[in-house]
PDB file of C-alpha atoms in Angstrom:
ATOM      1  CA  UNK A1421       0.066   0.087   0.159  1.00  0.00           C
ATOM      2  CA  UNK A1422       1.461   3.447  -1.000  1.00  0.00           C
ATOM      3  CA  UNK A1423       0.283   6.725  -0.264  1.00  0.00           C
ATOM      4  CA  UNK A1424       0.871   9.275   2.409  1.00  0.00           C
ATOM      5  CA  UNK A1425      -0.727   9.491   5.783  1.00  0.00           C
ATOM      6  CA  UNK A1426      -2.499  13.064   6.822  1.00  0.00           C
ATOM      7  CA  UNK A1427      -3.274  12.934  10.272  1.00  0.00           C
ATOM      8  CA  UNK A1428      -4.260  16.059  12.109  1.00  0.00           C
ATOM      9  CA  UNK A1429      -3.964  15.832  15.979  1.00  0.00           C
ATOM     10  CA  UNK A1430      -2.728  18.194  18.831  1.00  0.00           C
ATOM     11  CA  UNK A1431       0.404  16.924  20.666  1.00  0.00           C
ATOM     12  CA  UNK A1432       3.373  18.473  22.127  1.00  0.00           C
ATOM     13  CA  UNK A1433       6.337  19.259  20.520  1.00  0.00           C
ATOM     14  CA  UNK A1434       8.346  16.508  22.519  1.00  0.00           C
ATOM     15  CA  UNK A1435       5.837  13.794  21.152  1.00  0.00           C
ATOM     16  CA  UNK A1436       6.258  15.018  17.526  1.00  0.00           C
ATOM     17  CA  UNK A1437      10.290  14.977  17.993  1.00  0.00           C
ATOM     18  CA  UNK A1438       9.722  11.497  19.215  1.00  0.00           C
ATOM     19  CA  UNK A1439       7.772  10.307  15.934  1.00  0.00           C
ATOM     20  CA  UNK A1440      10.622  11.976  14.042  1.00  0.00           C
ATOM     21  CA  UNK A1441      13.463  10.371  15.579  1.00  0.00           C
ATOM     22  CA  UNK A1442      11.732   6.797  15.654  1.00  0.00           C
ATOM     23  CA  UNK A1443      10.696   7.262  12.029  1.00  0.00           C
ATOM     24  CA  UNK A1444      14.303   8.219  11.033  1.00  0.00           C
ATOM     25  CA  UNK A1445      15.866   5.457  13.143  1.00  0.00           C
ATOM     26  CA  UNK A1446      13.994   2.881  11.043  1.00  0.00           C
ATOM     27  CA  UNK A1447      14.678   4.637   7.964  1.00  0.00           C
ATOM     28  CA  UNK A1448      11.146   5.708   7.212  1.00  0.00           C
ATOM     29  CA  UNK A1449       9.403   9.099   6.511  1.00  0.00           C
ATOM     30  CA  UNK A1450       7.010  10.526   9.495  1.00  0.00           C
ATOM     31  CA  UNK A1451       4.269   9.722   6.908  1.00  0.00           C
ATOM     32  CA  UNK A1452       5.282   5.842   6.510  1.00  0.00           C
ATOM     33  CA  UNK A1453       5.757   5.633   9.995  1.00  0.00           C
ATOM     34  CA  UNK A1454       2.408   7.005  11.212  1.00  0.00           C
ATOM     35  CA  UNK A1455       0.823   4.744   8.534  1.00  0.00           C
ATOM     36  CA  UNK A1456       2.350   1.479   9.656  1.00  0.00           C
ATOM     37  CA  UNK A1457       1.789   2.499  13.323  1.00  0.00           C
ATOM     38  CA  UNK A1458      -2.020   2.688  12.583  1.00  0.00           C
ATOM     39  CA  UNK A1459      -2.142  -0.342  10.631  1.00  0.00           C
ATOM     40  CA  UNK A1460      -0.417  -2.149  13.359  1.00  0.00           C
ATOM     41  CA  UNK A1461      -2.795  -0.859  16.134  1.00  0.00           C
ATOM     42  CA  UNK A1462      -5.630  -1.862  13.862  1.00  0.00           C
ATOM     43  CA  UNK A1463      -4.577  -5.455  13.726  1.00  0.00           C
ATOM     44  CA  UNK A1464      -3.609  -5.476  17.554  1.00  0.00           C
ATOM     45  CA  UNK A1465      -6.736  -4.199  18.949  1.00  0.00           C
ATOM     46  CA  UNK A1466      -9.234  -3.489  15.989  1.00  0.00           C
ATOM     47  CA  UNK A1467     -12.085  -2.477  18.253  1.00  0.00           C
ATOM     48  CA  UNK A1468      -9.976   0.166  20.228  1.00  0.00           C
ATOM     49  CA  UNK A1469      -8.632   1.441  16.728  1.00  0.00           C
ATOM     50  CA  UNK A1470     -11.824   1.942  15.249  1.00  0.00           C
ATOM     51  CA  UNK A1471     -13.077   4.004  18.338  1.00  0.00           C
ATOM     52  CA  UNK A1472     -10.008   5.965  17.903  1.00  0.00           C
ATOM     53  CA  UNK A1473     -10.725   6.903  14.397  1.00  0.00           C
ATOM     54  CA  UNK A1474     -14.190   7.340  14.679  1.00  0.00           C
ATOM     55  CA  UNK A1475     -14.180   9.428  17.765  1.00  0.00           C
ATOM     56  CA  UNK A1476     -16.547   6.931  19.367  1.00  0.00           C
ATOM     57  CA  UNK A1477     -15.978   5.225  22.736  1.00  0.00           C
ATOM     58  CA  UNK A1478     -16.784   1.685  23.730  1.00  0.00           C
ATOM     59  CA  UNK A1479     -20.288   0.498  22.745  1.00  0.00           C
ATOM     60  CA  UNK A1480     -20.595   2.881  20.289  1.00  0.00           C
ATOM     61  CA  UNK A1481     -21.235   5.810  22.825  1.00  0.00           C
ATOM     62  CA  UNK A1482     -19.570   9.087  22.074  1.00  0.00           C
ATOM     63  CA  UNK A1483     -19.727  10.160  25.674  1.00  0.00           C
ATOM     64  CA  UNK A1484     -18.611   6.830  27.411  1.00  0.00           C
ATOM     65  CA  UNK A1485     -16.421   7.822  30.318  1.00  0.00           C
ATOM     66  CA  UNK A1486     -17.394  11.478  30.604  1.00  0.00           C
ATOM     67  CA  UNK A1487     -19.095  12.747  33.623  1.00  0.00           C
ATOM     68  CA  UNK A1488     -22.255  14.875  33.388  1.00  0.00           C
ATOM     69  CA  UNK A1489     -21.624  18.902  32.838  1.00  0.00           C
ATOM     70  CA  UNK A1490     -21.107  20.399  36.217  1.00  0.00           C
ATOM     71  CA  UNK A1491     -19.956  17.132  37.780  1.00  0.00           C
ATOM     72  CA  UNK A1492     -16.049  18.039  37.621  1.00  0.00           C
ATOM     73  CA  UNK A1493     -14.221  18.097  40.937  1.00  0.00           C
ATOM     74  CA  UNK A1494     -12.501  21.371  41.792  1.00  0.00           C
ATOM     75  CA  UNK A1495      -9.111  21.559  43.513  1.00  0.00           C
ATOM     76  CA  UNK A1496      -9.588  22.376  47.067  1.00  0.00           C
ATOM     77  CA  UNK A1497      -7.630  25.152  48.846  1.00  0.00           C
TER      78      UNK A1497
END
């Protein structure tokens, strides 16, 4: 399979550097490295990979694991 992977996500510069370094150490471009990482993740844990890809959580509920609005705890002084 050929092509470029265009994945948009917010991350730290440190993580971006780690991805670039890992790709370079394997002789791959960033795009090739990310593509292979996604393929590997989908083969290892297909349900989790689909959830990450679709924005859904377990059992198809996009709000799984989220607390209802207003229920967040605040730091106590």
